[in-house]
Short mmCIF file of C-alpha atoms in Angstrom, two decimals:
data_model
loop_
_atom_site.label_atom_id
_atom_site.label_comp_id
_atom_site.label_asym_id
_atom_site.label_seq_id
_atom_site.Cartn_x
_atom_site.Cartn_y
_atom_site.Cartn_z
CA MET A 1 23.00 40.11 -14.68
CA LYS A 2 22.67 43.30 -12.64
CA HIS A 3 22.99 46.89 -13.86
CA GLY A 4 24.38 49.96 -12.14
CA GLN A 5 26.27 53.21 -12.51
CA ILE A 6 29.79 53.92 -11.27
CA ARG A 7 29.48 56.79 -8.81
CA LYS A 8 32.99 56.68 -7.31
CA ALA A 9 36.42 55.24 -8.18
CA LEU A 10 38.92 54.89 -5.35
CA SER A 11 41.97 52.72 -4.67
CA GLY A 12 41.24 50.28 -7.48
CA PHE A 13 37.58 49.80 -6.53
CA TYR A 14 34.47 51.05 -8.33
CA TYR A 15 31.44 51.91 -6.24
CA LEU A 16 28.25 51.18 -8.14
CA TYR A 17 24.83 52.65 -7.51
CA ASP A 18 21.99 50.22 -8.17
CA GLN A 19 18.44 51.12 -7.07
CA GLY A 20 19.41 52.80 -3.83
CA GLU A 21 22.26 50.44 -2.95
CA THR A 22 26.02 50.96 -3.23
CA VAL A 23 28.01 47.95 -4.39
CA ARG A 24 31.80 47.78 -4.26
CA SER A 25 33.24 46.20 -7.40
CA LYS A 26 36.34 45.40 -9.42
CA GLY A 27 36.75 45.41 -13.20
CA ARG A 28 37.26 42.18 -15.13
CA GLY A 29 40.89 41.35 -15.86
CA VAL A 30 40.11 41.23 -19.56
CA PHE A 31 39.38 44.98 -19.50
CA ARG A 32 43.11 45.60 -19.10
CA VAL A 33 43.86 43.47 -22.15
CA ARG A 34 41.25 45.32 -24.20
CA GLY A 35 42.43 48.73 -23.00
CA VAL A 36 39.08 49.44 -21.31
CA THR A 37 39.13 51.57 -18.15
CA PRO A 38 35.78 51.95 -16.37
CA LEU A 39 35.07 55.58 -15.47
CA VAL A 40 32.88 57.35 -12.95
CA GLY A 41 29.58 57.93 -14.72
CA ASP A 42 29.72 54.69 -16.70
CA LEU A 43 26.63 52.51 -16.93
CA VAL A 44 27.74 48.92 -16.39
CA ASP A 45 26.61 45.33 -16.06
CA TYR A 46 27.95 43.46 -13.05
CA GLU A 47 27.79 40.15 -11.26
CA LYS A 48 27.89 39.53 -7.53
CA ASP A 49 31.18 38.19 -6.21
CA GLY A 50 30.54 37.02 -2.68
CA GLU A 51 28.19 38.69 -0.23
CA ASN A 52 29.32 42.31 -0.50
CA ASP A 53 31.47 42.70 -3.63
CA ALA A 54 30.91 42.46 -7.36
CA VAL A 55 32.71 42.23 -10.71
CA ILE A 56 31.98 44.60 -13.62
CA VAL A 57 31.55 42.43 -16.73
CA ASN A 58 30.53 45.05 -19.29
CA VAL A 59 30.78 48.82 -19.76
CA HIS A 60 28.00 50.33 -21.88
CA ASP A 61 28.74 52.68 -24.78
CA ARG A 62 29.49 56.21 -23.61
CA LYS A 63 27.88 59.43 -24.71
CA ASN A 64 31.19 61.19 -24.03
CA GLU A 65 34.31 60.82 -21.94
CA LEU A 66 36.52 63.43 -20.25
CA VAL A 67 40.14 63.13 -19.12
CA ARG A 68 40.22 65.68 -16.29
CA PRO A 69 38.24 64.78 -14.36
CA PRO A 70 38.13 61.16 -15.60
CA ILE A 71 34.36 60.87 -15.99
CA ALA A 72 31.89 59.65 -18.62
CA ASN A 73 28.36 60.49 -19.77
CA VAL A 74 28.40 64.16 -18.71
CA ASP A 75 25.34 66.22 -19.65
CA GLN A 76 26.46 69.72 -18.77
CA ALA A 77 29.29 71.86 -17.43
CA LEU A 78 28.82 74.83 -15.12
CA LEU A 79 31.39 77.31 -16.40
CA VAL A 80 32.43 79.56 -13.53
CA PHE A 81 34.02 82.89 -14.52
CA SER A 82 34.67 85.89 -12.34
CA VAL A 83 34.08 89.42 -13.62
CA LYS A 84 36.79 90.83 -11.30
CA GLU A 85 39.81 89.42 -9.44
CA PRO A 86 40.67 87.88 -11.87
CA ASN A 87 39.09 90.00 -14.61
CA PHE A 88 36.60 88.47 -17.03
CA SER A 89 38.29 87.01 -20.12
CA PRO A 90 35.93 86.47 -23.10
CA LYS A 91 38.73 84.74 -25.02
CA LEU A 92 39.26 82.20 -22.24
CA LEU A 93 35.49 81.72 -21.94
CA ASP A 94 35.24 81.07 -25.69
CA ARG A 95 38.09 78.57 -25.40
CA PHE A 96 36.24 76.70 -22.67
CA LEU A 97 32.99 76.85 -24.64
CA ALA A 98 34.62 75.43 -27.77
CA VAL A 99 36.25 72.54 -25.90
CA ILE A 100 33.07 71.75 -23.97
CA GLU A 101 30.89 71.90 -27.09
CA SER A 102 33.32 69.52 -28.83
CA TYR A 103 32.45 66.86 -26.23
CA ASP A 104 28.71 67.40 -26.75
CA VAL A 105 28.42 68.76 -23.21
CA GLU A 106 25.98 71.62 -22.63
CA PRO A 107 27.64 74.71 -21.08
CA VAL A 108 25.99 76.90 -18.43
CA ILE A 109 27.86 80.17 -17.77
CA ILE A 110 28.07 81.45 -14.19
CA MET A 111 29.54 84.92 -13.67
CA THR A 112 30.80 85.44 -10.13
CA LYS A 113 31.90 88.45 -8.03
CA THR A 114 29.44 90.79 -9.78
CA ASP A 115 29.29 92.86 -6.58
CA LEU A 116 32.86 94.07 -7.27
CA LEU A 117 31.94 95.88 -10.50
CA ASP A 118 31.67 99.63 -10.91
CA ASP A 119 29.04 101.12 -13.24
CA GLY A 120 31.27 100.98 -16.32
CA GLY A 121 32.28 97.40 -15.65
CA ARG A 122 28.68 96.40 -15.00
CA GLU A 123 27.59 97.76 -18.40
CA LYS A 124 30.42 95.95 -20.17
CA ILE A 125 29.53 92.64 -18.52
CA ARG A 126 25.84 93.21 -19.29
CA ARG A 127 26.64 93.39 -23.01
CA TYR A 128 28.62 90.15 -22.89
CA LYS A 129 25.89 88.48 -20.86
CA GLU A 130 23.17 89.51 -23.29
CA TYR A 131 25.12 88.30 -26.30
CA TYR A 132 25.86 84.86 -24.84
CA ARG A 133 22.20 84.52 -23.93
CA SER A 134 21.18 85.56 -27.46
CA ILE A 135 23.13 82.63 -28.94
CA GLY A 136 21.45 80.14 -26.64
CA TYR A 137 23.51 79.91 -23.47
CA THR A 138 22.13 80.06 -19.95
CA VAL A 139 23.98 82.79 -18.02
CA LEU A 140 23.67 83.22 -14.24
CA GLU A 141 25.20 85.87 -11.96
CA THR A 142 26.35 85.50 -8.37
CA SER A 143 28.15 87.69 -5.88
CA ILE A 144 30.38 86.90 -2.92
CA GLY A 145 28.39 85.22 -0.15
CA ASP A 146 25.27 84.80 -2.30
CA GLY A 147 23.57 81.73 -0.85
CA SER A 148 20.68 81.85 -3.31
CA VAL A 149 22.81 80.30 -6.06
CA ALA A 150 21.98 76.80 -4.80
CA SER A 151 18.25 77.33 -5.34
CA GLU A 152 18.91 78.90 -8.76
CA LEU A 153 21.00 75.95 -9.86
CA GLY A 154 18.60 73.31 -8.55
CA PRO A 155 16.31 73.24 -11.63
CA ILE A 156 19.36 73.34 -13.95
CA ILE A 157 21.05 70.39 -12.24
CA GLU A 158 17.90 68.28 -11.84
CA GLY A 159 18.01 65.06 -13.87
CA LYS A 160 21.50 65.72 -15.27
CA THR A 161 25.13 64.80 -14.66
CA THR A 162 27.10 68.00 -14.12
CA VAL A 163 30.74 69.04 -13.78
CA LEU A 164 32.12 72.42 -12.72
CA THR A 165 34.95 74.09 -14.58
CA GLY A 166 36.14 77.55 -15.59
CA GLN A 167 38.70 80.23 -14.93
CA SER A 168 41.29 79.53 -12.21
CA GLY A 169 40.85 81.25 -8.87
CA VAL A 170 37.21 82.24 -9.36
CA GLY A 171 35.65 80.19 -6.59
CA LYS A 172 34.68 76.83 -8.14
CA SER A 173 35.43 75.01 -4.91
CA THR A 174 33.58 77.69 -2.95
CA LEU A 175 30.58 77.16 -5.20
CA LEU A 176 30.77 73.38 -4.72
CA ASN A 177 30.92 73.92 -0.97
CA THR A 178 27.87 76.18 -1.19
CA LEU A 179 25.94 73.52 -3.10
CA MET A 180 27.15 70.64 -0.94
CA PRO A 181 28.63 71.81 2.37
CA GLU A 182 29.36 68.23 3.41
CA LEU A 183 32.22 68.13 0.86
CA GLU A 184 34.33 70.62 2.85
CA LEU A 185 36.63 71.05 -0.16
CA LYS A 186 39.92 72.74 0.62
CA THR A 187 41.05 75.70 -1.46
CA ASP A 188 44.36 77.48 -1.36
CA GLU A 189 44.51 81.26 -1.26
CA ILE A 190 44.64 83.04 -4.61
CA SER A 191 48.19 83.97 -5.57
CA ASP A 192 48.53 87.73 -6.11
CA SER A 193 51.27 87.16 -8.67
CA LEU A 194 49.43 84.52 -10.68
CA GLY A 195 45.86 85.65 -10.03
CA ARG A 196 44.70 82.08 -9.61
CA GLY A 197 43.98 79.51 -6.96
CA ARG A 198 44.59 75.80 -6.59
CA HIS A 199 42.11 73.09 -5.79
CA THR A 200 42.98 70.15 -3.55
CA THR A 201 41.17 67.00 -4.67
CA ARG A 202 41.01 63.41 -3.46
CA HIS A 203 39.12 61.32 -6.00
CA VAL A 204 36.27 61.69 -8.43
CA GLU A 205 32.78 61.06 -7.15
CA LEU A 206 29.27 61.81 -8.38
CA ILE A 207 27.12 63.17 -5.58
CA GLU A 208 23.35 63.54 -5.62
CA PHE A 209 22.12 67.12 -5.48
CA ALA A 210 18.72 68.59 -6.41
CA GLY A 211 17.65 65.46 -8.24
CA GLY A 212 20.82 65.32 -10.33
CA LEU A 213 24.47 64.27 -10.03
CA VAL A 214 27.37 66.68 -9.54
CA ALA A 215 31.06 65.76 -9.82
CA ASP A 216 32.85 66.75 -6.62
CA THR A 217 35.90 68.17 -8.37
CA PRO A 218 36.48 70.97 -10.89
CA GLY A 219 37.37 69.64 -14.33
CA PHE A 220 38.35 70.39 -17.94
CA SER A 221 41.88 71.38 -16.98
CA SER A 222 43.05 70.52 -20.51
CA LEU A 223 42.06 73.25 -22.96
CA ASP A 224 43.92 72.29 -26.11
CA PHE A 225 42.25 71.54 -29.43
CA ASP A 226 44.17 68.35 -30.21
CA HIS A 227 40.97 66.36 -30.65
CA ILE A 228 39.25 68.94 -32.90
CA GLU A 229 39.80 69.06 -36.67
CA LYS A 230 39.74 72.43 -38.43
CA GLU A 231 36.49 71.53 -40.21
CA GLU A 232 34.83 70.83 -36.84
CA LEU A 233 35.69 74.03 -34.98
CA ALA A 234 32.81 76.15 -36.32
CA ARG A 235 30.23 73.75 -34.86
CA CYS A 236 31.78 74.47 -31.43
CA PHE A 237 30.71 78.13 -31.81
CA ALA A 238 26.94 78.06 -31.31
CA GLU A 239 26.00 80.89 -33.67
CA PHE A 240 28.52 79.88 -36.36
CA ALA A 241 27.23 76.30 -36.43
CA GLU A 242 23.81 77.58 -37.47
CA LEU A 243 25.11 80.21 -39.89
CA SER A 244 27.42 77.69 -41.61
CA GLU A 245 24.42 75.99 -43.18
CA ASN A 246 24.01 79.05 -45.42
CA CYS A 247 27.61 79.18 -46.65
CA LYS A 248 28.05 78.62 -50.39
CA PHE A 249 30.69 75.90 -49.95
CA ARG A 250 30.39 72.82 -47.79
CA GLY A 251 33.30 72.62 -45.39
CA CYS A 252 33.70 76.40 -45.43
CA LEU A 253 36.31 77.44 -42.85
CA HIS A 254 35.01 81.04 -42.82
CA LEU A 255 38.41 82.46 -43.72
CA LYS A 256 38.64 83.71 -47.32
CA GLU A 257 35.90 81.69 -48.97
CA PRO A 258 33.37 83.68 -51.05
CA LYS A 259 29.73 83.98 -49.98
CA CYS A 260 30.48 82.91 -46.41
CA ALA A 261 27.43 83.36 -44.18
CA VAL A 262 29.54 83.62 -41.02
CA LYS A 263 31.69 86.49 -42.36
CA SER A 264 28.58 88.24 -43.67
CA ALA A 265 26.92 87.99 -40.25
CA VAL A 266 30.00 89.45 -38.55
CA GLU A 267 30.17 92.32 -41.05
CA SER A 268 26.47 93.13 -40.55
CA GLY A 269 26.74 92.98 -36.75
CA GLU A 270 24.47 89.94 -36.48
CA ALA A 271 27.42 88.01 -35.00
CA GLU A 272 30.02 89.59 -32.72
CA GLN A 273 33.48 90.47 -34.05
CA PHE A 274 35.20 89.30 -30.84
CA ARG A 275 33.75 85.81 -31.26
CA TYR A 276 34.95 85.65 -34.87
CA ASP A 277 38.42 86.88 -33.83
CA HIS A 278 38.65 84.11 -31.25
CA TYR A 279 37.44 81.55 -33.78
CA ILE A 280 40.20 82.60 -36.22
CA GLN A 281 42.87 82.40 -33.48
CA PHE A 282 41.73 78.93 -32.42
CA LEU A 283 41.50 77.78 -36.05
CA GLN A 284 45.08 78.92 -36.63
CA GLU A 285 46.19 76.89 -33.59
CA ILE A 286 44.60 73.80 -35.11
CA ILE A 287 46.12 74.47 -38.55
CA ASP A 288 49.60 75.06 -37.05
CA ARG A 289 49.70 72.02 -34.77
CA LYS A 290 52.13 69.24 -35.59
CA PRO A 291 50.62 66.30 -37.47
CA ARG A 292 49.84 63.22 -35.41
CA TYR A 293 51.33 59.93 -36.53
CA PRO A 294 50.15 56.46 -35.46
CA SER A 295 52.32 55.04 -32.69
#
């Protein structure tokens, strides 16, 4: 039995990486019966099937699994947000952070277009940047045409499987092209009316860069909370997860419960009001969603 990792899925074939070699493979027919779909990023066992091809016979347990892009065993997400054109949205960033944290993926925040800020805007972004760093996130800044971002990201990407995601129209494809020019990803112009761009993609592939693996397509296009229960949301807010341990009641939702450590921290200024406001809005979304029934 041989072992490998799926690095690319294309036209019904899975391309496995095994000790420097790429092996084209198919999944076992029984996978379809069991409802198992191998994904890029999966660690698998396979058997040779002829001289050049192989058959995947087993998919190992996954650490996590994403839908868009369809990829498994992701370590981190580079969250790309512009500070101008389109303007920085802390609510949208917190939405991304909550969804990403729910999959046990580590977020890294990248703020782009910092060269477009005036002094007032620069101070505002500095405050946001310092707060996100204070609660444990890595925050990087780049400007248009900044080629040094590749060397900055090298140590962050090394040894990990990484996807890019974030606000629409902020230059995710441009950043991927900067990291890996051989991709030559196509990007449409940003729409003035929508303030966003579109990304043209072909398939999902993990590409080696700086000693790690980077997915060649922006991901996390689904930002709903359908998979998160109301009791789980607080753990998707880094500072609230830690504070929750000091709440009087287990399962505290940090709404109206007495002796809530999260509310106390917000009132004292230890935690930011804007983060709590976003938490409450997201929690209400989860509470208001229609119940799911077994099919």
